[in-house]
XYZ file of C-alpha atoms in Angstrom:
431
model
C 18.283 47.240 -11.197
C 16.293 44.143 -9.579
C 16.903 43.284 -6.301
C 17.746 39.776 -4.835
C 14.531 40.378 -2.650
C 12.371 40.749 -5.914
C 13.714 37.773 -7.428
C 13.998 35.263 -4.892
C 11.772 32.052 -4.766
C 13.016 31.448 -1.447
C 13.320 34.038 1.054
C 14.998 32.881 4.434
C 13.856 34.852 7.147
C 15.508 33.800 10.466
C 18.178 31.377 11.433
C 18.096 30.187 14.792
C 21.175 28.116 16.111
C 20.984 26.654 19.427
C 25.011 26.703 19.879
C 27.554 25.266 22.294
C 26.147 21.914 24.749
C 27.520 19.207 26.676
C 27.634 17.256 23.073
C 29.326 19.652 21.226
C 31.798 22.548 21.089
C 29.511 24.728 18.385
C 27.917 24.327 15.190
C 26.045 27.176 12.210
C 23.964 27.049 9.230
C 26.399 29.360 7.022
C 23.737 29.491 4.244
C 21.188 30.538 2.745
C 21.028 33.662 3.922
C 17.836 36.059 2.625
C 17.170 35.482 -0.847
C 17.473 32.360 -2.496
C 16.693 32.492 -6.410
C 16.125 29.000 -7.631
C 13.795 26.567 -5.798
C 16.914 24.626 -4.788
C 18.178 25.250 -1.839
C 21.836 24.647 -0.396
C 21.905 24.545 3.227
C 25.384 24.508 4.053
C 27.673 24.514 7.920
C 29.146 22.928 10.516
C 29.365 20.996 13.599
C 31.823 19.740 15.917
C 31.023 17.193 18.832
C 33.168 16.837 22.227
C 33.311 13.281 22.095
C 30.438 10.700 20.852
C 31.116 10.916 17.268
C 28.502 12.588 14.797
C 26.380 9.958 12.464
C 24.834 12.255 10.234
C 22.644 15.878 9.952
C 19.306 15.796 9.581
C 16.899 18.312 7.413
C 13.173 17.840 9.302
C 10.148 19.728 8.452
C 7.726 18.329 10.734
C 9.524 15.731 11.832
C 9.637 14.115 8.712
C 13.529 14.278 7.367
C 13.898 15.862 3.324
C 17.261 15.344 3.657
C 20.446 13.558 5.785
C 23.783 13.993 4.713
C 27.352 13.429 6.505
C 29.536 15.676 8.503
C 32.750 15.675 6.178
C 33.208 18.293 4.498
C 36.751 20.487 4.975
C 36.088 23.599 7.326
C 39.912 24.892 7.770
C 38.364 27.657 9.479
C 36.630 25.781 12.462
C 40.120 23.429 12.507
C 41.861 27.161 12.917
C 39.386 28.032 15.828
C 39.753 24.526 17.292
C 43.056 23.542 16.760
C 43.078 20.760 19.371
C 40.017 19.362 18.399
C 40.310 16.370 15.921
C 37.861 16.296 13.183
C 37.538 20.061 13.153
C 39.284 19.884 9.907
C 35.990 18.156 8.406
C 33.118 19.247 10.423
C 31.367 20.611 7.720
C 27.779 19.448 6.446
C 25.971 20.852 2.743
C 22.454 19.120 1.987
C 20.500 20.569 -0.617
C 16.460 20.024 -1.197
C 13.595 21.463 -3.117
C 11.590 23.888 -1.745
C 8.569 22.248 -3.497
C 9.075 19.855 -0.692
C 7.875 22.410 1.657
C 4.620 24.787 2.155
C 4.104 28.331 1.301
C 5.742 29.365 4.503
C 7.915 26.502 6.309
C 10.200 26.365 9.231
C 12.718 23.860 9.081
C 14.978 22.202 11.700
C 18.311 20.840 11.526
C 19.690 18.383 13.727
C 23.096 15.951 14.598
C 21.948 11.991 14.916
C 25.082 10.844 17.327
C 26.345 7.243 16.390
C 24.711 6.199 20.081
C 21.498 7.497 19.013
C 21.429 11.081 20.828
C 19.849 13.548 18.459
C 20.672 17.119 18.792
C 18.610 20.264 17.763
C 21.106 22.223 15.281
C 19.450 25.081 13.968
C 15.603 26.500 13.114
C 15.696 27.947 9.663
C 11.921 29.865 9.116
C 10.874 30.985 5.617
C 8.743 31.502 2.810
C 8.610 30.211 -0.887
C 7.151 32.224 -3.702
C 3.837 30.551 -4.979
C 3.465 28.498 -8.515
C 1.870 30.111 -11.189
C -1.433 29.532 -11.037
C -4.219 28.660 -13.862
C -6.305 30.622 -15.110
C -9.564 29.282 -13.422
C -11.618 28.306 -15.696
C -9.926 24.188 -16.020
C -11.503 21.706 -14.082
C -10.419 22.308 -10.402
C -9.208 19.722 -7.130
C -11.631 18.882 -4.266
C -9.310 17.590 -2.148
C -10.241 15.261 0.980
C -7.607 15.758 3.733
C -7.889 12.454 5.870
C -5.960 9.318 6.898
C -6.939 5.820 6.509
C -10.409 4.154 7.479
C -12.040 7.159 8.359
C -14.632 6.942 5.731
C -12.947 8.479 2.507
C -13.578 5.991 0.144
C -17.850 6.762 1.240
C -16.825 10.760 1.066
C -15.302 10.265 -2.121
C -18.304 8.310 -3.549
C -20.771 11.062 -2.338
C -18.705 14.029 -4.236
C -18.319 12.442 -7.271
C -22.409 11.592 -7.276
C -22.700 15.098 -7.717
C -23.448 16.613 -10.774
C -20.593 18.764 -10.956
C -17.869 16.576 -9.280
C -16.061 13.757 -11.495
C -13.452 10.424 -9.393
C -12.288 7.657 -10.969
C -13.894 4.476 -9.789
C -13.482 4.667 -6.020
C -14.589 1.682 -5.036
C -12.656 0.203 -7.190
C -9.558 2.038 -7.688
C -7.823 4.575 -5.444
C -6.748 6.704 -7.859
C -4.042 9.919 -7.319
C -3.735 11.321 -10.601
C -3.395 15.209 -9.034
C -0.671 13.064 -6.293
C 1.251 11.602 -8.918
C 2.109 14.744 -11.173
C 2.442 16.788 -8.061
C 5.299 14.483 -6.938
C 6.741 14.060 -10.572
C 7.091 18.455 -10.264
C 8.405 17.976 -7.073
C 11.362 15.176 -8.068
C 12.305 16.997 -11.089
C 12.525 20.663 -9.367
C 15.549 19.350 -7.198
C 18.556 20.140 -7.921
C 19.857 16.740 -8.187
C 17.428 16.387 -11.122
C 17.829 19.547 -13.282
C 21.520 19.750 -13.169
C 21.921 16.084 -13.949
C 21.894 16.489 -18.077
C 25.310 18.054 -17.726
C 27.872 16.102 -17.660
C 25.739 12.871 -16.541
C 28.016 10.198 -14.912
C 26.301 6.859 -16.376
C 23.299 7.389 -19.078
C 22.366 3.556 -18.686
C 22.374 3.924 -14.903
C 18.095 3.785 -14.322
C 16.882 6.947 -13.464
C 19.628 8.763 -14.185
C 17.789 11.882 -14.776
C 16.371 12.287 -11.351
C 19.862 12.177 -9.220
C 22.661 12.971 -11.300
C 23.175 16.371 -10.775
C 27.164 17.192 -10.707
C 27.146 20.499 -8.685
C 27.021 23.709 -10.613
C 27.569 24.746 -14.251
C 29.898 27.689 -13.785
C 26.785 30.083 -15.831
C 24.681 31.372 -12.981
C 21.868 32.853 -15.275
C 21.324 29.291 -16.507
C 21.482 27.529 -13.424
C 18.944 30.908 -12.047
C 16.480 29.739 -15.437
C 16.730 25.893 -14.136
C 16.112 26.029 -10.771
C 13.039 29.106 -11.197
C 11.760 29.888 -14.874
C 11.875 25.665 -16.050
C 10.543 24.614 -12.690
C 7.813 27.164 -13.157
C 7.040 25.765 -16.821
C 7.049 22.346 -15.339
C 4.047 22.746 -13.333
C 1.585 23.945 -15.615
C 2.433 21.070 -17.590
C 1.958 19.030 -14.428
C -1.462 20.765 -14.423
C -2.270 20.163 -18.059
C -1.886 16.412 -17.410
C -4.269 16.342 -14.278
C -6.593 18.446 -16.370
C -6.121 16.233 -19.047
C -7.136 13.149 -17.446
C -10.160 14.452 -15.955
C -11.650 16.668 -19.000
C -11.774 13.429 -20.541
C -13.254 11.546 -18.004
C -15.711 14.016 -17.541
C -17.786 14.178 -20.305
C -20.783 15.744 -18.699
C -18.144 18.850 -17.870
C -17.403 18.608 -14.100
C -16.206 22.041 -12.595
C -14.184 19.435 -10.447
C -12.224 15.990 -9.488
C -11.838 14.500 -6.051
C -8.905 12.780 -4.991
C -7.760 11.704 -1.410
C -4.846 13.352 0.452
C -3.061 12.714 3.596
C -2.222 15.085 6.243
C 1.579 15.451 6.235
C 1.600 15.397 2.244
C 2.565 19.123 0.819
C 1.173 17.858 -2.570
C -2.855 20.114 -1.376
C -0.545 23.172 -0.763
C 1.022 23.152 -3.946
C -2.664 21.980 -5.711
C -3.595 25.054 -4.002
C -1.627 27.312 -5.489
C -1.421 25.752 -9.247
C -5.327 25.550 -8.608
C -7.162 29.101 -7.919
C -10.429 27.528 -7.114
C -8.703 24.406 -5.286
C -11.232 23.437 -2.454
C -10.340 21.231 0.517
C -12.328 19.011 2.945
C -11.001 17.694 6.346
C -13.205 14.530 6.830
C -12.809 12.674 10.531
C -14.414 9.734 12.572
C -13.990 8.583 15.600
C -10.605 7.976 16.219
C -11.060 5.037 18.551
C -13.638 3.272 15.888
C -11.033 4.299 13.055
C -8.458 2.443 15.547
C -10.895 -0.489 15.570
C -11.503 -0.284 11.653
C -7.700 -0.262 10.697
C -6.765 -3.544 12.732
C -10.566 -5.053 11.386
C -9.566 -4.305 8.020
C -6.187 -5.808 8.257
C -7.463 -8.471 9.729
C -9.861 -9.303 7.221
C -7.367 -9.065 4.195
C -4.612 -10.999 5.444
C -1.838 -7.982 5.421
C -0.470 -5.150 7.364
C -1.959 -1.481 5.874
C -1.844 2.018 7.148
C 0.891 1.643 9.351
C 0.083 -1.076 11.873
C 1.110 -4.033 11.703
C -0.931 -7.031 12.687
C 0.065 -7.484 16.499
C 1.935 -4.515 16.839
C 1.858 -2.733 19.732
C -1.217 -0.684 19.786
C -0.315 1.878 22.328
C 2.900 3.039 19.983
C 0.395 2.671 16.866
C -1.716 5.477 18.510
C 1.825 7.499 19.562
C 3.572 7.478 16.688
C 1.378 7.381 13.748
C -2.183 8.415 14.361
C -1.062 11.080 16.971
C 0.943 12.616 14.378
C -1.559 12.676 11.140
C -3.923 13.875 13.389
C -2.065 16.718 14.819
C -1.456 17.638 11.094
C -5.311 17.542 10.167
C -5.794 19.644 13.028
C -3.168 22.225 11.847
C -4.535 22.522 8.578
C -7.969 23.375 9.952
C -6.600 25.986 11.720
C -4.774 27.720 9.123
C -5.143 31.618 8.382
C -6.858 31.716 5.126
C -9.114 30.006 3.042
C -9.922 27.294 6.017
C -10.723 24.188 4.505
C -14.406 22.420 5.059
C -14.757 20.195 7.839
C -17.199 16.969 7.731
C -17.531 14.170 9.971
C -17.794 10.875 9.024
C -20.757 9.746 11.351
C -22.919 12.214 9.954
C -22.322 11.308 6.402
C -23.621 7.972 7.698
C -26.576 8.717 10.351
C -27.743 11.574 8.483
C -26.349 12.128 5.162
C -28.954 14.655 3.272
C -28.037 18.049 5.723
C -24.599 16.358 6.039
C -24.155 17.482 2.033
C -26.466 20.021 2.149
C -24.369 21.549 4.119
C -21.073 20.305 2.823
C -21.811 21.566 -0.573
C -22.914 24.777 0.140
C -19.579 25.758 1.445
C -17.575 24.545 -1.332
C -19.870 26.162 -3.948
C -21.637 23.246 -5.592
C -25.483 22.705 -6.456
C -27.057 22.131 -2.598
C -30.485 22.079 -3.284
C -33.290 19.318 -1.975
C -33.562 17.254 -5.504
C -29.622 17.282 -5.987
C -28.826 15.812 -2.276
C -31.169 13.476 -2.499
C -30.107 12.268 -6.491
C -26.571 12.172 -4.840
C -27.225 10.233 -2.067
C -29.204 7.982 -4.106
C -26.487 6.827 -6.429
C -24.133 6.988 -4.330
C -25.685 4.247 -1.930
C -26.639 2.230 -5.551
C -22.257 2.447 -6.063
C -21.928 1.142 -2.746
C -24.008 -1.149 -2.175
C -22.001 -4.199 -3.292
C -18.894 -3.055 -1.774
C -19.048 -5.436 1.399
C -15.586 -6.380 1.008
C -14.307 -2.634 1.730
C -16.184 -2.606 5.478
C -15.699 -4.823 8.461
C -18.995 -4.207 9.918
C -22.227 -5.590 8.956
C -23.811 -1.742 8.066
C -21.688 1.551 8.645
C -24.248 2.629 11.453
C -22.615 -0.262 13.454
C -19.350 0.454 12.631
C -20.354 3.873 15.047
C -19.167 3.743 18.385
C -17.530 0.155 17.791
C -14.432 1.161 20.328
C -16.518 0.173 23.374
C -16.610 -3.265 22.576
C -13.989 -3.742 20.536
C -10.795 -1.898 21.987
C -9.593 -3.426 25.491
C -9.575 -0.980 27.861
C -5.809 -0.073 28.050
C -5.790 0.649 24.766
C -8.911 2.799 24.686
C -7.455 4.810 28.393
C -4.246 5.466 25.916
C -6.683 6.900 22.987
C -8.757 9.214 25.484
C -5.098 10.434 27.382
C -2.878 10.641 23.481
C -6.081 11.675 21.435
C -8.542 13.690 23.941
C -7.647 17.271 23.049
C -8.398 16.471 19.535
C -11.330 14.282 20.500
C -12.611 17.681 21.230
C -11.423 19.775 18.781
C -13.322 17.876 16.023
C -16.370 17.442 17.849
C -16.031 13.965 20.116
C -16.296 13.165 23.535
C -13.219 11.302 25.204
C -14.429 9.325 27.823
């Protein structure tokens, strides 16, 4: 007989709830507990506050929320164990997700949003997901580049796909996310919400139907099992298929690979890495102070906000809240146990760019020899040479560096005090 263990795609390992406060009597995470056997998973329990009233309950994995649902649900056995407590009666939360929202291994936190804006660590649920079936290697693989905006991707992406082995679409012209968009089509329609909504569908003319119309469960557990594992499954190699596709036949010269952009917080490399078995990655950086400067130049210059900050804005919270974060991420994923992923700077790709690649493409396997560098570099600088509109500098060198005369001096002191450990981690001097 198989075991739950064998068959689970989820497998929760720990729970950790954080209990009674000054906020509120109790609350639990009932469930899942161990093996889960579909990639949807039901987190279902309760909370019950003392006296500001509960707005919602919050599913974060790194601080980004995958789900929020109410606190409404009938718990007669928390309105037994709190009889004089009103609302115990309904203190019950369920939110279900897709673990194709989340890594390989994930740890997730719950937590209660009060309606005066307190939030409230719930639980810590850490786990693992089993891994999609992979190719079989010998279809044209990712190269992903792991970055966030103006740091130089669009020049990183031009270099790669000068390469004889290494196909993009247009980058200068088009950003394109082929490998994104299929990845995130697998992800919608492995939710729950999506594969149960054929039965019984509540309005077929309603758009989109199909992605959140699920209607709870079917009442045949083996087909519900087959929906939420075995269909998911067959769903991402044609996912794959459709990336491969698109970039067999844009490579007629027979690229061993396509390069696409990612961005740090994104799960959509993860999962390319396991659909993928020769997926590689690149990290690229720059200066975080002259990417700063380059973001509000480049906003500037077109006439709307991008990347997050808004033309402006307040700087200082710019640096806090959004670059702090991605950064933090890119920093994570270098560290990772495993196959690390490459790491190239942006100011070498522009100082120096021949032992730059050399280099680059050594580690990820690709011709790296004198005549191929130089051939790459060489049509890579004839693709970008009439792409003035995409910089705000008169040559990249100057764009090197910028921050001293461009950032006023608060902001900069808030870069070097936010940003200074990972200055130095990737190789910069915060001054």
């Amino acid at each position: 007989m198989t075991s739950l263990t064998e068959t689970a795609v989820v497998t929760i390992e720990e729970i950790t709830p954080n209990g009674a406060s000054d906020y509120v009597h109790g609350g639990n995470v009932d469930s899942p507990r161990g093996g889960v056997e579909t990639y949807g998973m039901t987190i279902e329990g309760w909370v019950l506050s003392r006296q500001i009233p509960i707005e919602h309950v919050e599913v974060l994995y790194e601080e980004r929320p995958l789900a929020t649902v109410p606190v409404d649900r009938p718990r007669p056995d928390i309105a037994a164990g709190f009889p004089e407590v009103e609302g115990a009666s309904r203190s019950g939360f369920l939110a279900t997700i897709s673990a194709l929202r989340l890594p390989e291994r994930f740890e997730l936190v719950l937590r209660a949003k009060l309606v005066d804006g307190t939030r409230l660590p719930l639980a810590n649920l850490r786990g693992r997901r089993r891994r999609l079936p992979a190719g079989g290697g010998g279809e044209i693989q990712p190269l992903m580049v792991n970055t966030i905006g103006r740091s130089g991707s669009t020049l990183l992406v031009t270099l790669l796909s000068s390469h004889p082995d290494v196909v993009a679409f247009a980058p200068f012209i088009k950003d394109a996310r082929i490998s994104t968009y299929w990845v995130n089509v697998l992800q919608d329609l492995a939710a729950p919400s999506s594969y149960l909504a054929p039965f019984d569908p509540p309005d077929l003319e309603r758009p989109h139907w199909w992605l959140d119309g699920g209607g709870g469960e079917l009442g045949d557990e083996e087909v519900e099992r087959w929906l939420g594992s075995g269909s998911v499954d067959s769903l991402a190699g044609l996912c794959r298929t459709q990336i491969e596709a698109f970039y067999s036949n844009l490579a007629a010269g027979g690229a061993r690979f396509f390069v696409e952009k990612y961005l740090p917080y994104q799960v959509v490399p993860d999962l390319l890495g396991e659909l993928y078995a020769g997926a590689r990655e690149v990290i690229l950086v720059r200066d975080f102070r002259d990417m700063l400067c380059s973001v509000i130049a480049f906003n500037r210059k077109r006439g709307w906000s991008d990347f997050g900050h808004t033309e402006g804005g307040d700087d200082a919270k710019y640096v806090r809240e959004v670059m702090l974060p991605s950064l933090t991420a890119l920093a994570r994923r270098l560290q990772r146990e495993g196959a690390a992923p490459s790491l190239v700077r942006y100011e070498d790709l522009v100082l120096d760019p021949e032992p730059a690649l050399a280099g680059l493409f050594a580690q990820l396997g690709l011709q790296s020899g004198e005549e191929v560098v130089a051939e790459t570099v060489r049509l890579a600088h004839e693709g970008t040479a009439s792409m003035d509109h995409h910089r705000t500098t008169s040559d990249p060198a100057a764009s090197i560096g910028r921050w001293r005369d461009d950032l006023p001096d608060d902001i900069a002191a808030v870069c070097n005090e936010e940003l200074g450990p990972l200055l130095a981690e990737f190789g910069y001097e915060a001054s």
